Amino acid sequence: MSVPLYEAKAELFRLLGHPVRIRVLELLQDKPMPVRELLAAIEVEPTGLSQHLAVLRRSGMVSAHRDGSTVVYSLAGGDVAELLKAARTLLTQMLTGQNELLTELLGAERESR
Amino acid sequence: MSVPLYEAKAELFRLLGHPVRIRVLELLQDKPMPVRELLAAIEVEPTGLSQHLAVLRRSGMVSAHRDGSTVVYSLAGGDVAELLKAARTLLTQMLTGQNELLTELLGAERESR
DNA sequence: AGCTCAATTGCGAAACTGCGCAATTCCTGA
DNA sequence: TCAGGAATTGCGCAGTTTCGCAATTGAGCT
């Protein structure tokens, strides 16, 4: 293997590490969408969106094809949904973990007063 | 929610977007480990490892406790394994997708000669 | 107390990322 | 064919990340 797997994973995560790109992937999960529609759904300048789309395209996560004067993007292959779901699960687990710790600490403080 | 979910996801992915941090999480999946052992397993300077561990600690993904003169790190709560597995799956899907496309293109070229 | 090893932190330099503006490409309709 | 909108690209600036060195903290040993 020329590129170790953990490098590839890190690279993948780095690609996903931007709110706009997450939004794009989430939106494309429902159905393919023209840029115009993505633009309407996400708060971002056209040029910024293009750049993020370019990143996703270069990485092979989405593919684009022209339809007349507009460009339509769609997810390319892989199970992105699963990854996003795992992220969501992990986030909620981490947050509840922190909450438990917090309430525990608060309880301890109350008792010590 | 003060922070939109997609922001939190992006943040999470950004945290994971470094090879050393990925390695650390992978190693900690098996069992808690002292820094010394992580250091032996990963190619990185002690100071660099410390910094990456600090990032993971601040984010709440790992926790550390002293044991004598060494510090032992362990995964904190959440199901990191699931996320890493999803990443691995997605990567292989993307790579095979590219391979198929490649062989398709090569086939087409051969035919056109 | 002084020494040493383990781990962390502070800091400055180098590399990278994201953003917006201006310019460009590609298509469509007059 | 040319004016217009859709989308992309090139480019420079500002902000962030990463890295290694030097300095610091904490624990065990004599």
CSV table of N, CA, C and O (backbone and C1' of nucleotides) in Angstrom, one decimal, chain A residues 35-36 47 50-51 57 70-71 73, chain D residues 5-12 18:
chain,number,residue,atom,x,y,z
A,35,VAL,N,-26.5,23.3,-8.5
A,35,VAL,CA,-25.7,24.3,-7.7
A,35,VAL,C,-26.6,25.3,-7.1
A,35,VAL,O,-26.6,25.7,-6.0
A,36,ARG,N,-27.5,25.8,-8.0
A,36,ARG,CA,-28.4,26.9,-7.6
A,36,ARG,C,-29.2,26.5,-6.4
A,36,ARG,O,-29.4,27.4,-5.5
A,47,THR,N,-19.0,31.7,-5.1
A,47,THR,CA,-17.6,31.3,-5.3
A,47,THR,C,-17.1,30.4,-4.2
A,47,THR,O,-16.4,29.4,-4.5
A,50,SER,N,-18.5,26.9,-4.9
A,50,SER,CA,-17.8,26.3,-5.9
A,50,SER,C,-16.5,25.7,-5.5
A,50,SER,O,-16.1,24.6,-5.9
A,51,GLN,N,-15.8,26.4,-4.6
A,51,GLN,CA,-14.6,25.9,-4.1
A,51,GLN,C,-14.7,24.6,-3.3
A,51,GLN,O,-14.0,23.7,-3.4
A,57,ARG,N,-15.3,17.2,-5.2
A,57,ARG,CA,-15.2,16.5,-6.6
A,57,ARG,C,-13.8,15.9,-6.7
A,57,ARG,O,-13.7,14.7,-7.1
A,70,THR,N,-27.2,24.6,-16.2
A,70,THR,CA,-26.9,24.4,-14.7
A,70,THR,C,-26.0,23.2,-14.6
A,70,THR,O,-25.9,22.3,-15.5
A,71,VAL,N,-25.4,23.0,-13.4
A,71,VAL,CA,-24.6,21.9,-13.1
A,71,VAL,C,-25.3,21.1,-11.9
A,71,VAL,O,-25.6,21.7,-10.9
A,73,TYR,N,-25.1,18.2,-9.1
A,73,TYR,CA,-24.2,17.4,-8.3
A,73,TYR,C,-24.9,16.2,-7.7
A,73,TYR,O,-26.1,16.3,-7.3
D,5,DG,P,-28.3,39.0,-16.0
D,5,DG,O5',-28.2,37.4,-15.9
D,5,DG,C5',-29.4,36.6,-16.1
D,5,DG,C4',-29.1,35.2,-15.9
D,5,DG,C3',-28.5,34.8,-14.5
D,5,DG,O3',-29.0,33.6,-14.1
D,5,DG,C1',-26.9,34.3,-16.1
D,6,DA,P,-28.7,33.0,-12.8
D,6,DA,O5',-27.6,31.8,-13.2
D,6,DA,C5',-28.1,30.7,-13.9
D,6,DA,C4',-27.0,29.7,-14.0
D,6,DA,C3',-26.4,29.3,-12.6
D,6,DA,O3',-26.3,27.9,-12.5
D,6,DA,C1',-24.7,30.1,-14.0
D,7,DA,P,-25.9,27.2,-11.2
D,7,DA,O5',-24.3,27.2,-11.3
D,7,DA,C5',-23.7,26.3,-12.3
D,7,DA,C4',-22.3,26.5,-12.4
D,7,DA,C3',-21.5,26.3,-11.1
D,7,DA,O3',-20.7,25.1,-11.2
D,7,DA,C1',-20.7,28.2,-12.3
D,8,DT,P,-19.6,24.7,-10.1
D,8,DT,O5',-18.3,25.4,-10.7
D,8,DT,C5',-18.0,25.1,-12.1
D,8,DT,C4',-16.8,25.9,-12.5
D,8,DT,C3',-15.6,25.6,-11.6
D,8,DT,O3',-14.5,25.1,-12.4
D,8,DT,C1',-15.9,27.9,-12.0
D,9,DT,P,-13.2,24.7,-11.7
D,9,DT,O5',-12.2,26.0,-11.9
D,9,DT,C5',-11.9,26.4,-13.2
D,9,DT,C4',-11.0,27.6,-13.1
D,9,DT,C3',-9.8,27.5,-12.2
D,9,DT,O3',-8.7,27.9,-13.0
D,9,DT,C1',-11.0,29.5,-11.6
D,10,DG,P,-7.2,27.8,-12.4
D,10,DG,O5',-6.9,29.3,-12.0
D,10,DG,C5',-7.1,30.4,-12.9
D,10,DG,C4',-6.5,31.7,-12.5
D,10,DG,C3',-5.2,31.5,-11.6
D,10,DG,O3',-4.4,32.6,-11.9
D,10,DG,C1',-6.9,32.5,-10.3
D,11,DC,P,-3.0,32.8,-11.2
D,11,DC,O5',-3.3,33.8,-10.0
D,11,DC,C5',-4.0,35.0,-10.3
D,11,DC,C4',-4.2,35.8,-9.0
D,11,DC,C3',-3.0,35.6,-8.0
D,11,DC,O3',-2.7,36.8,-7.4
D,11,DC,C1',-5.1,35.1,-6.9
D,12,DG,P,-1.2,37.1,-6.9
D,12,DG,O5',-1.6,37.8,-5.5
D,12,DG,C5',-2.4,39.0,-5.6
D,12,DG,C4',-3.1,39.2,-4.2
D,12,DG,C3',-2.1,39.2,-3.0
D,12,DG,O3',-2.5,40.3,-2.1
D,12,DG,C1',-3.8,37.6,-2.7
D,18,DT,P,-3.5,20.6,12.9
D,18,DT,O5',-1.9,20.7,12.7
D,18,DT,C5',-1.4,20.6,11.4
D,18,DT,C4',0.1,20.7,11.4
D,18,DT,C3',0.8,19.8,12.4
D,18,DT,O3',1.8,19.0,11.8
D,18,DT,C1',1.6,22.0,12.6
